[in-house]
Amino acid sequence: MSLLVVGSIAYDTVETPYGKVEDSLGGSALYFSAAASLFCPVNVVGVVGSDFDASKISFLKKRGVNFDGLYMESGHTFRWGGRYYDDMNKRETLFTFLNVFERFQPRIPENYQKAKYVFLANIDPELQLEVLDQIKKPKLVALDTMNFWISGKRSELDKVLKRTDIIVLNDEEAKELTDEFNLIKAARRITELGPKSVIIKKGEHGAMLYHNGHFFFSPAFPLEKVVDPTGAGDSFAGGFMGYIARANKQDFRTLKRAIIYGSTVASFNVEDFSFKRLENIELKDIEERVKIFKQLMAF
Ligand code: AMP
């Protein structure tokens, strides 16, 4: 089933206790695509500047990611810089240069407009609404957002939420969105805003799903060495949505399994910088790790 993602395409500069990379490939749309394309074809909508080296995304094209919706504008590609310390659950944003992303007006190519599964990565809610207006009849819309939009563009975000089936956000964002410190209460409150299903990510402590009055809790896959957490959230979302689009179902059991697959893809992503790890894995690697995951959770 066709899966569409709209989000950022970036050059990231990232420093962690294990090293530093400069101007390496990143962005929410690409981390999402690298993960989701392990499961199904993915259509990307995003913008890059004239400095963008298209050969860097050839590994994604080979894997069935379609870039008909990639627009090249004159100027620089979006750049983001971040630093992580020993506690990798926290990061410091060093800079955000929107560059061509600042004037981004998502145009959905005609061949994407019938997408059944849509992921609105973390971009301005006004743009998320523009995307939804261009999609014919989506079966499932999932959304990511961040504190910046929760506090800065709440009324636009509320409109997006009303048209969203699943929201994926982290614990801090869930608290800010609902003014609720208890995550169980926060999840219930979020469903009153629109989404039927809520996924709250808790970094290395896993993720929680609330769907139709039922809860599911998943740990993160235990890793001894996390090299670079950048893109963990987006690769989780990509694995999650890719699994759902491939299954073409959205019942509680499928959503639970999708959480495990999303967590597994994210666990590969954080084992190296940028796309070094995701570039070199296949679905069978995911399946092997899912088996270990299953044993860890059985009692
Ligand atoms: P994650 O670690 O999953 O939150 O995603 C990190 C990715 O998001 C990086 O590759 C950044 O390029 C991208 N990113 C960071 N800040 C923003 C922003 N304000 N808007 C869009 N993308 C961003």
Coordinates of C-alpha atoms and ligand atoms in Angstrom, one line a residue:
M1 CA 0.0 0.0 0.0
S2 CA 1.3 3.5 -0.9
L3 CA 2.8 5.5 1.9
L4 CA 3.5 9.2 1.7
V5 CA 5.8 11.3 3.9
V6 CA 6.2 15.0 4.1
G7 CA 9.0 16.4 6.1
S8 CA 12.5 17.8 6.3
I9 CA 15.6 16.8 4.2
A10 CA 18.6 18.1 5.9
Y11 CA 22.4 18.3 6.3
D12 CA 23.0 17.6 10.0
T13 CA 26.1 18.3 12.1
V14 CA 26.0 16.0 15.1
E15 CA 28.3 15.5 18.1
T16 CA 28.0 12.6 20.5
P17 CA 30.4 11.0 23.0
Y18 CA 31.4 8.7 20.1
G19 CA 32.4 11.3 17.5
K20 CA 31.2 14.1 15.2
V21 CA 29.8 14.3 11.7
E22 CA 29.4 17.5 9.7
D23 CA 26.8 18.1 7.0
S24 CA 25.8 14.5 6.9
L25 CA 22.5 13.5 5.4
G26 CA 19.5 13.8 7.7
G27 CA 16.0 15.2 8.1
S28 CA 12.8 13.7 9.3
A29 CA 11.5 12.7 5.8
L30 CA 14.7 10.8 5.0
Y31 CA 15.0 8.9 8.3
F32 CA 11.3 8.0 8.0
S33 CA 11.8 6.8 4.4
A34 CA 15.0 4.8 5.1
A35 CA 13.0 2.9 7.8
A36 CA 9.6 2.6 6.0
S37 CA 11.1 1.4 2.7
L38 CA 12.2 -1.8 4.4
F39 CA 8.5 -2.7 4.4
C40 CA 6.9 -0.9 1.4
P41 CA 7.3 1.7 -1.3
V42 CA 7.5 5.3 0.0
N43 CA 6.7 8.6 -1.7
V44 CA 8.6 11.6 -0.4
V45 CA 7.6 15.3 -0.5
G46 CA 10.3 17.8 0.6
V47 CA 12.6 20.5 -0.5
V48 CA 16.4 20.8 -0.9
G49 CA 18.7 23.7 -1.9
S50 CA 20.9 23.8 -5.0
D51 CA 23.8 22.6 -2.8
F52 CA 22.1 19.2 -2.4
D53 CA 24.1 16.2 -3.6
A54 CA 21.4 13.9 -5.1
S55 CA 23.8 10.9 -5.3
K56 CA 23.6 10.7 -1.4
I57 CA 20.0 9.5 -1.7
S58 CA 20.6 6.9 -4.4
F59 CA 20.5 4.1 -1.7
L60 CA 16.9 5.1 -0.9
K61 CA 15.9 5.2 -4.6
K62 CA 17.3 1.6 -5.0
R63 CA 15.1 0.6 -2.0
G64 CA 11.9 1.9 -3.7
V65 CA 11.7 5.5 -2.3
N66 CA 10.1 7.8 -4.9
F67 CA 11.4 11.4 -5.0
D68 CA 9.0 12.8 -7.6
G69 CA 7.9 15.2 -4.8
L70 CA 11.5 16.4 -4.1
Y71 CA 11.8 20.1 -5.0
M72 CA 15.1 21.8 -5.6
E73 CA 15.1 25.5 -4.9
S74 CA 17.9 28.0 -5.2
G75 CA 19.6 28.5 -1.9
H76 CA 20.9 26.2 0.9
T77 CA 19.5 23.0 2.1
F78 CA 18.0 23.0 5.7
R79 CA 20.8 22.6 8.2
W80 CA 20.5 21.3 11.8
G81 CA 23.2 20.9 14.5
G82 CA 22.8 19.0 17.7
R83 CA 25.0 17.7 20.5
Y84 CA 24.4 14.7 22.8
Y85 CA 26.1 14.1 26.1
D86 CA 26.5 10.9 28.2
D87 CA 22.7 10.8 28.8
M88 CA 21.6 10.3 25.2
N89 CA 18.0 10.9 26.1
K90 CA 18.7 14.6 26.2
R91 CA 20.0 16.7 23.3
E92 CA 21.0 20.3 22.8
T93 CA 20.1 21.9 19.5
L94 CA 23.1 24.0 18.4
F95 CA 21.5 25.6 15.4
T96 CA 18.6 25.4 13.0
F97 CA 19.0 27.1 9.6
L98 CA 15.7 26.7 7.8
N99 CA 17.2 28.0 4.5
V100 CA 15.0 26.8 1.6
F101 CA 12.7 25.1 4.1
E102 CA 11.5 28.5 5.2
R103 CA 9.6 29.1 1.9
F104 CA 8.5 25.5 1.5
Q105 CA 5.0 25.1 0.1
P106 CA 4.3 21.4 -0.2
R107 CA 2.9 20.5 -3.6
I108 CA 1.8 16.9 -3.7
P109 CA 2.4 15.4 -7.2
E110 CA -0.7 13.9 -8.8
N111 CA 0.7 10.4 -8.6
Y112 CA 0.9 10.8 -4.8
Q113 CA -2.6 12.3 -4.2
K114 CA -4.3 8.9 -3.8
A115 CA -1.9 7.8 -1.0
K116 CA -3.7 5.6 1.5
Y117 CA -1.2 6.0 4.3
V118 CA 0.2 9.5 5.1
F119 CA 2.8 10.6 7.6
L120 CA 3.1 14.2 8.4
A121 CA 6.5 14.6 9.9
N122 CA 7.4 17.4 12.3
I123 CA 6.7 20.5 10.2
D124 CA 4.7 23.7 10.6
P125 CA 1.0 22.6 11.2
E126 CA -0.1 25.1 8.6
L127 CA 1.9 23.1 6.0
Q128 CA 0.5 19.9 7.4
L129 CA -3.0 21.2 6.7
E130 CA -2.0 22.2 3.2
V131 CA -0.8 18.6 2.6
L132 CA -4.0 17.1 3.9
D133 CA -6.1 19.4 1.6
Q134 CA -4.3 17.9 -1.4
I135 CA -4.7 14.2 -0.5
K136 CA -7.8 12.6 -2.0
K137 CA -9.0 9.9 0.5
P138 CA -6.4 8.8 2.9
K139 CA -7.1 5.6 4.9
L140 CA -4.8 6.6 7.8
V141 CA -3.1 9.9 8.7
A142 CA -0.3 9.9 11.3
L143 CA 1.3 13.0 12.7
D144 CA 4.5 14.0 14.5
T145 CA 4.9 17.4 16.1
M146 CA 7.1 19.2 18.6
N147 CA 7.0 21.7 21.5
F148 CA 7.7 24.6 19.2
W149 CA 4.4 24.1 17.3
I150 CA 2.4 23.1 20.4
S151 CA 3.2 26.4 22.0
G152 CA 3.5 28.6 18.9
K153 CA 0.8 27.4 16.5
R154 CA -1.7 25.7 18.8
S155 CA -4.9 26.6 16.9
E156 CA -3.5 25.3 13.5
L157 CA -2.2 22.2 15.3
D158 CA -5.7 21.6 16.7
K159 CA -7.1 21.6 13.2
V160 CA -4.5 19.0 12.1
L161 CA -5.3 16.9 15.1
K162 CA -9.0 16.7 14.2
R163 CA -7.9 15.2 10.8
T164 CA -5.3 12.8 12.3
D165 CA -5.8 9.1 13.1
I166 CA -2.5 8.4 15.0
I167 CA -0.2 10.9 16.7
V168 CA 3.4 10.0 17.6
L169 CA 5.0 12.2 20.1
N170 CA 7.4 12.1 23.0
D171 CA 6.5 12.3 26.7
E172 CA 7.4 16.0 27.1
E173 CA 5.3 16.9 24.1
A174 CA 2.4 14.8 25.4
K175 CA 2.5 16.7 28.7
E176 CA 2.7 20.1 27.0
L177 CA -0.1 19.3 24.7
T178 CA -2.5 18.3 27.5
D179 CA -1.1 20.1 30.6
E180 CA -1.2 16.7 32.2
F181 CA 1.8 15.1 33.9
N182 CA 0.5 11.6 34.1
L183 CA 1.1 10.0 30.7
I184 CA -2.0 7.7 31.0
K185 CA -4.2 10.7 31.5
A186 CA -2.4 12.6 28.8
A187 CA -2.9 9.8 26.3
R188 CA -6.7 9.8 27.0
R189 CA -6.9 13.5 26.8
I190 CA -5.1 13.5 23.4
T191 CA -7.8 11.2 21.9
E192 CA -10.4 14.0 22.8
L193 CA -8.5 16.3 20.4
G194 CA -8.9 14.0 17.4
P195 CA -6.5 11.0 17.1
K196 CA -8.0 7.6 17.8
S197 CA -4.6 6.2 18.6
V198 CA -1.7 7.8 20.6
I199 CA 1.9 6.7 20.7
I200 CA 4.0 8.3 23.4
K201 CA 7.8 7.7 23.0
K202 CA 10.0 7.6 26.0
G203 CA 13.5 7.4 24.4
E204 CA 15.5 4.5 25.8
H205 CA 12.6 3.6 28.0
G206 CA 10.4 2.6 25.1
A207 CA 7.0 3.6 23.9
M208 CA 3.4 3.4 24.9
L209 CA 0.3 3.0 22.8
Y210 CA -3.3 4.0 23.7
H211 CA -6.0 2.7 21.3
N212 CA -9.7 2.4 21.9
G213 CA -9.4 2.3 25.7
H214 CA -6.5 -0.2 25.6
F215 CA -2.9 0.3 26.5
F216 CA 0.3 -1.4 25.3
F217 CA 3.8 -0.8 26.6
S218 CA 7.0 -1.7 24.8
P219 CA 10.5 -1.4 26.0
A220 CA 13.2 0.0 23.7
F221 CA 15.5 -2.8 22.3
P222 CA 18.3 -3.0 24.8
L223 CA 21.6 -1.7 23.3
E224 CA 25.0 -1.4 25.0
K225 CA 26.2 1.2 22.7
V226 CA 24.2 4.1 21.3
V227 CA 26.4 6.0 18.9
D228 CA 24.0 8.7 17.6
P229 CA 20.3 9.0 18.6
T230 CA 19.5 11.4 15.7
G231 CA 16.5 10.2 13.7
A232 CA 15.4 7.7 16.3
G233 CA 11.9 9.2 16.4
D234 CA 11.6 9.4 12.7
S235 CA 13.0 5.9 12.0
F236 CA 10.6 4.6 14.7
A237 CA 7.7 6.3 12.9
G238 CA 8.9 4.9 9.6
G239 CA 9.1 1.3 10.8
F240 CA 5.8 1.7 12.5
M241 CA 4.0 3.2 9.5
G242 CA 5.8 0.9 7.0
Y243 CA 4.6 -2.1 9.0
I244 CA 1.0 -0.9 9.0
A245 CA 1.0 0.0 5.3
R246 CA 2.3 -3.4 4.4
A247 CA -0.2 -5.2 6.6
N248 CA -2.9 -2.8 5.4
K249 CA -4.7 -3.2 8.7
Q250 CA -5.0 -0.9 11.8
D251 CA -6.5 -3.1 14.5
F252 CA -4.9 -3.1 18.0
R253 CA -2.9 -6.3 17.3
T254 CA -1.4 -4.7 14.1
L255 CA -0.6 -1.5 16.0
K256 CA 1.2 -3.4 18.8
R257 CA 3.3 -5.3 16.3
A258 CA 4.0 -2.1 14.4
I259 CA 5.4 -0.6 17.6
I260 CA 7.8 -3.5 18.0
Y261 CA 8.9 -3.2 14.4
G262 CA 9.3 0.6 14.7
S263 CA 11.4 0.2 17.9
T264 CA 13.5 -2.4 16.2
V265 CA 14.3 -0.2 13.1
A266 CA 15.1 2.7 15.5
S267 CA 17.5 0.4 17.4
F268 CA 19.5 -0.1 14.2
N269 CA 19.5 3.5 13.3
V270 CA 21.1 4.7 16.6
E271 CA 24.0 2.2 16.2
D272 CA 25.9 4.6 13.9
F273 CA 25.9 8.2 12.6
S274 CA 23.5 9.4 9.9
F275 CA 22.3 6.5 7.6
K276 CA 25.4 4.3 8.0
R277 CA 23.4 1.6 9.7
L278 CA 20.0 1.9 8.1
E279 CA 21.6 1.9 4.6
N280 CA 23.0 -1.6 5.1
I281 CA 20.2 -3.5 6.6
E282 CA 17.3 -5.5 5.1
L283 CA 13.9 -6.7 6.4
K284 CA 15.5 -10.0 7.4
D285 CA 17.8 -8.2 9.8
I286 CA 14.8 -6.6 11.4
E287 CA 13.0 -9.9 11.6
E288 CA 15.9 -11.5 13.4
R289 CA 16.0 -8.7 16.0
V290 CA 12.2 -8.8 16.4
K291 CA 12.5 -12.5 17.4
I292 CA 14.9 -11.5 20.2
F293 CA 12.5 -8.7 21.2
K294 CA 9.7 -11.2 21.5
Q295 CA 11.7 -13.4 23.8
L296 CA 12.6 -10.4 25.9
M297 CA 8.9 -9.5 26.4
A298 CA 7.5 -13.0 27.0
F299 CA 6.8 -14.2 30.5
Ligands
AMP1 P1 14.7 13.0 15.5 O1 16.0 12.7 16.2 O2 13.9 11.8 15.2 O3 13.9 14.0 16.3 O4 15.0 13.7 14.1 C1 16.1 14.4 13.9 C2 16.1 15.0 12.5 O5 15.1 16.0 12.4 C3 17.4 15.6 12.1 O6 17.9 14.9 11.0 C4 17.1 17.0 11.7 O7 17.6 17.4 10.5 C5 15.6 17.1 11.7 N1 15.1 18.3 12.4 C6 15.6 18.9 13.5 N2 14.9 20.1 13.8 C7 13.9 20.2 12.8 C8 12.9 21.1 12.6 N3 12.7 22.2 13.3 N4 12.1 20.9 11.5 C9 12.2 19.8 10.7 N5 13.2 18.9 10.9 C10 14.1 19.1 11.9

